[in-house]
PDB file of C-alpha atoms in Angstrom:
ATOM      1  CA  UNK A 430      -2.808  22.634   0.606  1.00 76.00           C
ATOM      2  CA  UNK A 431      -0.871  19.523   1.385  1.00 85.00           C
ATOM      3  CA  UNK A 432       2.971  20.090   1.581  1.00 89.00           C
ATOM      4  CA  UNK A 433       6.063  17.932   2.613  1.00 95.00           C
ATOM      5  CA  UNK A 434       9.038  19.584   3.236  1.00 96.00           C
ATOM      6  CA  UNK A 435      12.747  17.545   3.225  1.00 97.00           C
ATOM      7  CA  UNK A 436      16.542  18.995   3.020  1.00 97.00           C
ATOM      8  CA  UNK A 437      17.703  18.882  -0.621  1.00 96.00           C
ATOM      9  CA  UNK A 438      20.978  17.965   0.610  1.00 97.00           C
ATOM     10  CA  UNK A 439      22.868  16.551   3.254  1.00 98.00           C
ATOM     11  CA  UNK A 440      26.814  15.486   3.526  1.00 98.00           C
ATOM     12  CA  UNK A 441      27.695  13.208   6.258  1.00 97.00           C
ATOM     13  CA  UNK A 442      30.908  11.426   6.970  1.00 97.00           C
ATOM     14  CA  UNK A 443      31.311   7.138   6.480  1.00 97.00           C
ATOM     15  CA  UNK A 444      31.078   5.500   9.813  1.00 97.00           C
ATOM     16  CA  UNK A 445      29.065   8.487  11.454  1.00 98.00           C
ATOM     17  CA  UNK A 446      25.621   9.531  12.154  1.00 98.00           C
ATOM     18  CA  UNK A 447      23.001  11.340   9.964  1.00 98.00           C
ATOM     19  CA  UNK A 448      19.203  12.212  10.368  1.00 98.00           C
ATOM     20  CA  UNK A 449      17.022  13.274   7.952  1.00 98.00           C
ATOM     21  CA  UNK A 450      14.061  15.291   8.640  1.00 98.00           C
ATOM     22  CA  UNK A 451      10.580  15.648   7.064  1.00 98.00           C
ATOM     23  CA  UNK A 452       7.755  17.660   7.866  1.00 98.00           C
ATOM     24  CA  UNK A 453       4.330  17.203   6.659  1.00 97.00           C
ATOM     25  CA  UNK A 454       0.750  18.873   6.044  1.00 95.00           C
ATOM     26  CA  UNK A 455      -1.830  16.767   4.849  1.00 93.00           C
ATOM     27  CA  UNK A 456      -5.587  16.684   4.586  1.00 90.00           C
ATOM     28  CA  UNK A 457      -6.054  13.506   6.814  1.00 93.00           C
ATOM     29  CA  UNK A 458      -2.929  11.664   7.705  1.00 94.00           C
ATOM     30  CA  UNK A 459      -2.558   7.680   7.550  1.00 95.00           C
ATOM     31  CA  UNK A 460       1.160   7.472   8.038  1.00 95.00           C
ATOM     32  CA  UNK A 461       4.631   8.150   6.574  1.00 97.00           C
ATOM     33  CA  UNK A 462       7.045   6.423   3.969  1.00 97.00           C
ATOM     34  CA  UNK A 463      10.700   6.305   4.085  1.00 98.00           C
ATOM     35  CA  UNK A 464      12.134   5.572   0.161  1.00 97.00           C
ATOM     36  CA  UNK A 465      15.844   5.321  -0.649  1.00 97.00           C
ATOM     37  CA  UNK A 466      16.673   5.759  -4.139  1.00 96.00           C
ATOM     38  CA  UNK A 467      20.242   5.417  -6.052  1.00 95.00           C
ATOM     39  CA  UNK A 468      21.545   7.605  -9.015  1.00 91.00           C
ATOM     40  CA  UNK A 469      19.488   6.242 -11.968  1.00 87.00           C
ATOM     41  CA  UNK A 470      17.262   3.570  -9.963  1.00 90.00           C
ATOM     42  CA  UNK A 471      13.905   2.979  -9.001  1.00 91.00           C
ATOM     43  CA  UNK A 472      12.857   4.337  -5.130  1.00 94.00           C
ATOM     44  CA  UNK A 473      12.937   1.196  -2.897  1.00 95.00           C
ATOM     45  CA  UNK A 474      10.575   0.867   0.212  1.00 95.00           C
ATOM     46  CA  UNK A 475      12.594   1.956   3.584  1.00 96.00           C
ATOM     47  CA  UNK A 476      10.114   1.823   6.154  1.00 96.00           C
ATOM     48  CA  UNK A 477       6.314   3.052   7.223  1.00 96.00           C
ATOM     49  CA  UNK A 478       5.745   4.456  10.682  1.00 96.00           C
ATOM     50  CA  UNK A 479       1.543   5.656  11.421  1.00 95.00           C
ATOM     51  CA  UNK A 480       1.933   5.665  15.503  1.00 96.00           C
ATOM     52  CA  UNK A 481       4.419   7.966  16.910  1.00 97.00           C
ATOM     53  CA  UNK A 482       7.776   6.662  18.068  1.00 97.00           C
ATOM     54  CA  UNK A 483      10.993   5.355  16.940  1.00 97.00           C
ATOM     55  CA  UNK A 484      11.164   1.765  14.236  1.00 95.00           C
ATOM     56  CA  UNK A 485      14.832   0.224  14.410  1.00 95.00           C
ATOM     57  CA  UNK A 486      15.560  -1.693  11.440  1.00 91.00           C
ATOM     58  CA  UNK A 487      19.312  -2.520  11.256  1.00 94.00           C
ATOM     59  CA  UNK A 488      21.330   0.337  10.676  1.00 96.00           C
ATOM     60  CA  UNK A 489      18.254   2.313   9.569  1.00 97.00           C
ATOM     61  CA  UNK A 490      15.607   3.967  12.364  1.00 97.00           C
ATOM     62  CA  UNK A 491      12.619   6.003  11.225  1.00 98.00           C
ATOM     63  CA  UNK A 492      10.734   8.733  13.910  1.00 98.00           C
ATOM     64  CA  UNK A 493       7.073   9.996  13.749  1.00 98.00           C
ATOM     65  CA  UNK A 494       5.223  12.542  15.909  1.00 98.00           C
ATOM     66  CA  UNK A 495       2.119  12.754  14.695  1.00 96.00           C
ATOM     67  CA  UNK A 496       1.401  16.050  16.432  1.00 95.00           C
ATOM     68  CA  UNK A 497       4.070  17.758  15.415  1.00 96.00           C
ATOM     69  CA  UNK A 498       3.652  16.604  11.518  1.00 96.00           C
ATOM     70  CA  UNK A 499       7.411  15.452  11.762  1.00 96.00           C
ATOM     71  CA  UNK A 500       9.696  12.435  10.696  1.00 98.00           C
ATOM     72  CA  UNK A 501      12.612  11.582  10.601  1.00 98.00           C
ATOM     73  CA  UNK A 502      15.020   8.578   8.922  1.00 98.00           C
ATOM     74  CA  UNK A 503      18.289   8.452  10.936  1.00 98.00           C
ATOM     75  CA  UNK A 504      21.086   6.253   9.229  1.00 98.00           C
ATOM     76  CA  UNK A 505      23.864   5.173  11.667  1.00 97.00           C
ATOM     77  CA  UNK A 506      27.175   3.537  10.702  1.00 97.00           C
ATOM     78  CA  UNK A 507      27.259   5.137   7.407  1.00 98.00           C
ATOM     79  CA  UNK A 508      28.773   3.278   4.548  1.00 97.00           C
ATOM     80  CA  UNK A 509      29.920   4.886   1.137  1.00 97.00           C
ATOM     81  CA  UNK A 510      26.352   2.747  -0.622  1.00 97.00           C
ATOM     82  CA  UNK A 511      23.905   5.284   1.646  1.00 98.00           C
ATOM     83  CA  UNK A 512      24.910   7.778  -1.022  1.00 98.00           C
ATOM     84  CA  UNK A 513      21.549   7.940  -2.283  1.00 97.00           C
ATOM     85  CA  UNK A 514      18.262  10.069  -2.201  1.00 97.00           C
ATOM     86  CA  UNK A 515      15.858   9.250   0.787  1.00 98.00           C
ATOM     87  CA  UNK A 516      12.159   9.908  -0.262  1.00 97.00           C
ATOM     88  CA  UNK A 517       9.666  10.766   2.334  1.00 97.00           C
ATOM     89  CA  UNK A 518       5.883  10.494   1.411  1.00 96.00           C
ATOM     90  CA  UNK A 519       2.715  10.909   3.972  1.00 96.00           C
ATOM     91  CA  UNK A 520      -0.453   9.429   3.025  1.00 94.00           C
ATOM     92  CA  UNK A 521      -3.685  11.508   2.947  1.00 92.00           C
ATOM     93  CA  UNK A 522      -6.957  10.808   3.756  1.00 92.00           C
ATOM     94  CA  UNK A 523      -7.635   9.157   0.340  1.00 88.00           C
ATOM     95  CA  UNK A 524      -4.855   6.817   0.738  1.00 88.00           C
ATOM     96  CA  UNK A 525      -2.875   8.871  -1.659  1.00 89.00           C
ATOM     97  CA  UNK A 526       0.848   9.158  -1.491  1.00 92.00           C
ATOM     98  CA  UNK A 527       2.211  12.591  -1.162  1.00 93.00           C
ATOM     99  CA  UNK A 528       5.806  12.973  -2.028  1.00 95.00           C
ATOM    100  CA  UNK A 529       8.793  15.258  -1.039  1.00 95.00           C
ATOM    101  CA  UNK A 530      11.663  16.411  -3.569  1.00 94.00           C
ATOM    102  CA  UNK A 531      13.742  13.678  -2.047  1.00 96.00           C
ATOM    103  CA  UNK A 532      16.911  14.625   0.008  1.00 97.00           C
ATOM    104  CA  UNK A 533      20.369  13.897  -1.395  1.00 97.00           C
ATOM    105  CA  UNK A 534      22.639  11.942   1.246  1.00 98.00           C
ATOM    106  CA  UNK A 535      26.481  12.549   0.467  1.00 98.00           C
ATOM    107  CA  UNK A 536      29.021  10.222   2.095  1.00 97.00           C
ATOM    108  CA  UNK A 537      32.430  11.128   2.099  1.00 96.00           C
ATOM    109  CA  UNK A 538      35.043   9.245   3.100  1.00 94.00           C
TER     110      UNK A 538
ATOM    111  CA  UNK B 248      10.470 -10.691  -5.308  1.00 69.00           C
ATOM    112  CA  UNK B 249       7.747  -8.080  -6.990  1.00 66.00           C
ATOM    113  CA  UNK B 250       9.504  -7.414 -10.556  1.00 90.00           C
ATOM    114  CA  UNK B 251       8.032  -4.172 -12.109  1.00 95.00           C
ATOM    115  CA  UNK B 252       9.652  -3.695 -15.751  1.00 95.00           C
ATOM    116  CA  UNK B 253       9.382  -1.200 -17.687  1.00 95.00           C
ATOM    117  CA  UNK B 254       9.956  -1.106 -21.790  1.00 90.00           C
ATOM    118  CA  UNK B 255      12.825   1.220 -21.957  1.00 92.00           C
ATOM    119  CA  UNK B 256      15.360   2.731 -19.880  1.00 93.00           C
ATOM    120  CA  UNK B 257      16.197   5.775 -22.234  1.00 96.00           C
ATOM    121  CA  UNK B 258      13.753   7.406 -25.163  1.00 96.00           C
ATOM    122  CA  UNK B 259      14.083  10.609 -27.146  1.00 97.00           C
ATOM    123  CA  UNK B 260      11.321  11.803 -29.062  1.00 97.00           C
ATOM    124  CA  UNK B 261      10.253  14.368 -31.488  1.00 97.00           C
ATOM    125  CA  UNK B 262       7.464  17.305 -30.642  1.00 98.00           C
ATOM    126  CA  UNK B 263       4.063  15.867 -31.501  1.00 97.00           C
ATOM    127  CA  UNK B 264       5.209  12.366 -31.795  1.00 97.00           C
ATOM    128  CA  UNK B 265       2.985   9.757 -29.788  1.00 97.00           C
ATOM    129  CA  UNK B 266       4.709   7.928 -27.216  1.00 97.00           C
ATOM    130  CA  UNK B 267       4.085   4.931 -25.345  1.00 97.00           C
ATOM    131  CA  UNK B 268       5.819   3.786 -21.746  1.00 97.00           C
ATOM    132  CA  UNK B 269       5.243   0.286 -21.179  1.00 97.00           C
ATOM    133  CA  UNK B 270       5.250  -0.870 -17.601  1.00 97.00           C
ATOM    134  CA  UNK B 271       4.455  -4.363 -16.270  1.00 97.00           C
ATOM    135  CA  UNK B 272       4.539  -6.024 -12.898  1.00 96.00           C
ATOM    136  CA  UNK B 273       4.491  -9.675 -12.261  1.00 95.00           C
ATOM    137  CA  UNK B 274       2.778 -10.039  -8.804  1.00 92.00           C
ATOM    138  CA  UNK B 275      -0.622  -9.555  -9.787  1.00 93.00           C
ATOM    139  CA  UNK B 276      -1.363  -6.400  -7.782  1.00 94.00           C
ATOM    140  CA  UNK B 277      -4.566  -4.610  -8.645  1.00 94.00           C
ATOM    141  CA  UNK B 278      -2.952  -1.100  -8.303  1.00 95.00           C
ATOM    142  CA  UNK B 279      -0.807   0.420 -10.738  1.00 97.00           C
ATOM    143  CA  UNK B 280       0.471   4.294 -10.964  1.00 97.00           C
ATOM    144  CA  UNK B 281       2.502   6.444 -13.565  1.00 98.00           C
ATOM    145  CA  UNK B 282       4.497   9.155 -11.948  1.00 98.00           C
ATOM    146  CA  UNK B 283       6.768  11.480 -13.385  1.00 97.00           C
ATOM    147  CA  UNK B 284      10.214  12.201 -11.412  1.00 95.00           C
ATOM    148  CA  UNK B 285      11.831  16.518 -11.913  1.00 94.00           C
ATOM    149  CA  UNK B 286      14.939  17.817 -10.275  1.00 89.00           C
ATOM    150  CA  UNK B 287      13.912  19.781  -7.065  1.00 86.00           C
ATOM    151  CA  UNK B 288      10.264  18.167  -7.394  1.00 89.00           C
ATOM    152  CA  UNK B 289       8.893  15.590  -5.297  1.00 84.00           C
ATOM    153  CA  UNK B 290       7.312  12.276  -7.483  1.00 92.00           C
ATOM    154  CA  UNK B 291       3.894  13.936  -8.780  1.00 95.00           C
ATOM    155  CA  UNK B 292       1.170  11.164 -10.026  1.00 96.00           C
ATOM    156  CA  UNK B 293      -0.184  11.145 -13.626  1.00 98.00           C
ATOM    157  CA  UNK B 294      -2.692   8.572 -13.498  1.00 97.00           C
ATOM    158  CA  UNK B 295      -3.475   5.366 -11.237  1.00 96.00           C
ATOM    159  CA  UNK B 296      -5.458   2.406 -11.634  1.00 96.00           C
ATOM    160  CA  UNK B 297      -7.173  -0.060  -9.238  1.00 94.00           C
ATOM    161  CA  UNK B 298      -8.583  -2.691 -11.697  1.00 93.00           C
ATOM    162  CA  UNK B 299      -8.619  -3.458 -15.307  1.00 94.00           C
ATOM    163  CA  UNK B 300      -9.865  -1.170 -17.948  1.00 92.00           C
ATOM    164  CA  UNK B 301     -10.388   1.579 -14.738  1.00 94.00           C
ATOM    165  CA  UNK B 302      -8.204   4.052 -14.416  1.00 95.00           C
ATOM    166  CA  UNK B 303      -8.250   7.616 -12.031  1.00 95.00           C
ATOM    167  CA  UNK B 304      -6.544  11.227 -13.189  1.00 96.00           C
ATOM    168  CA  UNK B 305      -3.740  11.729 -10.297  1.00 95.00           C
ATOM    169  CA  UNK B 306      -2.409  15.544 -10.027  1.00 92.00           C
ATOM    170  CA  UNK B 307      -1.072  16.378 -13.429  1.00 96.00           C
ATOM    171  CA  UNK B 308      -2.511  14.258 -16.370  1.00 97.00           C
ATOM    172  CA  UNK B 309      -2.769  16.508 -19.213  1.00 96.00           C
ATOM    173  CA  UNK B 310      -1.059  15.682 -21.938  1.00 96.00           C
ATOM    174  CA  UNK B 311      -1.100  12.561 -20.842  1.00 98.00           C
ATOM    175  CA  UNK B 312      -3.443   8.838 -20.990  1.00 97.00           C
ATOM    176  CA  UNK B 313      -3.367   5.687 -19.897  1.00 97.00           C
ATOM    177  CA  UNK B 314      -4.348   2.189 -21.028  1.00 97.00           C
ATOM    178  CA  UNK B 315      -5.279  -0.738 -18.621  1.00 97.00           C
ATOM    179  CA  UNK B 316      -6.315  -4.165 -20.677  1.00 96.00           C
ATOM    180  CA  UNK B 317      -4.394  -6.400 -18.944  1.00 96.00           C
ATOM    181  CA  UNK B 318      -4.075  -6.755 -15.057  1.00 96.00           C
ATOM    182  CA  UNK B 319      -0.235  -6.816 -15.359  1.00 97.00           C
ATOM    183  CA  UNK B 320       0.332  -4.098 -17.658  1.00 97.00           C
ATOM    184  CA  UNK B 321      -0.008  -0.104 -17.574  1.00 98.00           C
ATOM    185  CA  UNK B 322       0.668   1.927 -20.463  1.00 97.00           C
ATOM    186  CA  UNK B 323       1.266   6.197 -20.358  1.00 98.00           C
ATOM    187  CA  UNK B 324       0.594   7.625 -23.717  1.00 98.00           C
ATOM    188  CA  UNK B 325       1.954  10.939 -24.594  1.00 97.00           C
ATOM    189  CA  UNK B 326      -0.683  11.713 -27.737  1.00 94.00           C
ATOM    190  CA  UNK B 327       1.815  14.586 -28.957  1.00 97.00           C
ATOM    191  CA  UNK B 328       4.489  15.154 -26.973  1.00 97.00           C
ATOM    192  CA  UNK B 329       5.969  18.280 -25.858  1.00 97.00           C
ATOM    193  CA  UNK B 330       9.456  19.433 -24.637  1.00 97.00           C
ATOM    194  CA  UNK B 331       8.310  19.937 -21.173  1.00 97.00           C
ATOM    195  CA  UNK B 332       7.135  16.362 -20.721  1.00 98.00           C
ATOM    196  CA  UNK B 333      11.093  15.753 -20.939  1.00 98.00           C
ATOM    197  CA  UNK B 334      11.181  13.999 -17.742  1.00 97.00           C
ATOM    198  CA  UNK B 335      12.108  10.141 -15.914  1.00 96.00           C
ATOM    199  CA  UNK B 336       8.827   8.288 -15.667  1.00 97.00           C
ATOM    200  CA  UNK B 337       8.260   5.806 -13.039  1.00 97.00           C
ATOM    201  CA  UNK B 338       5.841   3.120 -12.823  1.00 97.00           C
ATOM    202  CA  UNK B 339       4.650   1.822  -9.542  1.00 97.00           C
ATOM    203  CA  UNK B 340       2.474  -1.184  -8.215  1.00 96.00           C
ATOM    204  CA  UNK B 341       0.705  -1.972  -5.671  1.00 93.00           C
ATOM    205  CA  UNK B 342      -1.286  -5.071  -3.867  1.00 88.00           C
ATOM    206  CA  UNK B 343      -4.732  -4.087  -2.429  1.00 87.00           C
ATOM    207  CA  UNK B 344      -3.952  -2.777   0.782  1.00 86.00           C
ATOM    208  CA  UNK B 345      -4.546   1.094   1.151  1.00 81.00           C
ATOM    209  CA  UNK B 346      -1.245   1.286   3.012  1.00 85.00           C
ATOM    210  CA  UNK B 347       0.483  -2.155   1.094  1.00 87.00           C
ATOM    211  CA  UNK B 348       4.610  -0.872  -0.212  1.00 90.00           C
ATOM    212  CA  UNK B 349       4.708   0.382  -3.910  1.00 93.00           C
ATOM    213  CA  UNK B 350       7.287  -1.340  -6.076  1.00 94.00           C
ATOM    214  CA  UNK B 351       8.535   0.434  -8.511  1.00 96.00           C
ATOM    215  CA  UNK B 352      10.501  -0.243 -12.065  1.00 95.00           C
ATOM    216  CA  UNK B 353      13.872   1.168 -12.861  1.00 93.00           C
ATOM    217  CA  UNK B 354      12.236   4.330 -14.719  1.00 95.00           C
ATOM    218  CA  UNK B 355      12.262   5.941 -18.481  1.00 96.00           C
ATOM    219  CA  UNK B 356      13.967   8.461 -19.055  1.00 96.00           C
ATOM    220  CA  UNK B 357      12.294  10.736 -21.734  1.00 97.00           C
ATOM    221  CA  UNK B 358      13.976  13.298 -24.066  1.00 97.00           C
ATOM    222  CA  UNK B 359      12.247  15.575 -26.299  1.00 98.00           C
ATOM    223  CA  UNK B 360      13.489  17.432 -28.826  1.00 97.00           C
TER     224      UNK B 360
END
């Protein structure tokens, strides 16, 4: 069966450090979205990563080993508006999106 | 900017009424998808479609259909809904790339009683 597996939560400290993790098993693999989503909003796009390696974009990096079926988002610099769920979804071999539960990010002052 | 609306932010509902979500996006993308959003569960897909008047079953559409008349609008019937279709229901779009971003709309929230 496909599967996607992400922490339901996560508490991190503003100003430090935080990666989130997702591992994946899917029937054909043509990459991996990164989602954040706020309290009550709709999920906006983060990044997409299909070769393995590390994407820097700002403050926000996202990790994929194909090999390993693993991902990860890392957030540096934390401010208090990362409090937010971060969505990770692999795409199959039908181009279909397969979701996690979403893992809630907690900053605390 | 890709706007994705949908009709209402909050709904509550009796058992066995019909219900309609409303979702429309203004960038002309072919694809459009209805997902449902639980508490512990990732975003499961109700129904997709690529083109007008087409339209594909995702993972969990009983209970559930979809009209497509219009490029830029989707619509999710419930034909009798039930309490455990109490749930936020997101609507998602999509340009014609396999791998193009989905935008999605603020969500309904669905109660019912």
């Amino acid at each position: 069966g496909q599967n996607i597996d992400q922490p339901t939560e996560m508490t991190a400290t503003e100003g430090a450090i935080v990666q989130i993790n997702c591992t994946y098993q899917t029937s054909g693999f043509n990459g991996l979205f990164w989602y954040q989503q706020h309290a009550g909003e709709a999920p906006t796009f983060l990044s997409y990563n299909v070769l393995d390696g590390l994407e820097e974009k700002g403050r926000f990096s996202s990790f994929l080993s194909r090999s390993k079926g693993y991902s990860y988002l890392l957030l540096k610099e934390l401010q208090m508006k990362d409090s937010a769920s971060y969505l990770c979804a692999a795409v199959d071999s039908n181009y279909q999106l397969i979701w996690g539960a979403g893992t809630k990010l907690i900053i605390k002052p | 900017d890709v706007k994705v609306t949908q009709s209402s932010r909050y709904l509550v509902k009796r058992t066995g009424e019909k219900v309609f979500l409303e979702c429309v996006q203004d960038m002309d993308h072919e694809n459009m998808f209805w997902y449902r959003q639980d508490p512990g569960l990732g975003l499961r897909l109700i129904y997709f479609s690529y083109d007008v008047k087409m339209k594909e079953k995702g993972d969990i559409p009983e209970g559930y259909s979809v009209s497509r008349e219009k490029k830029e609008r989707f619509s999710l019937i419930l034909e009798s809904a039930s309490t455990n279709q109490t749930s936020m229901y997101l609507c998602a779009s999509r340009g014609t790339g396999d791998l193009d971003t989905q935008y999605f709309g603020p969500g309904t929230r669905l109660t019912v009683l």
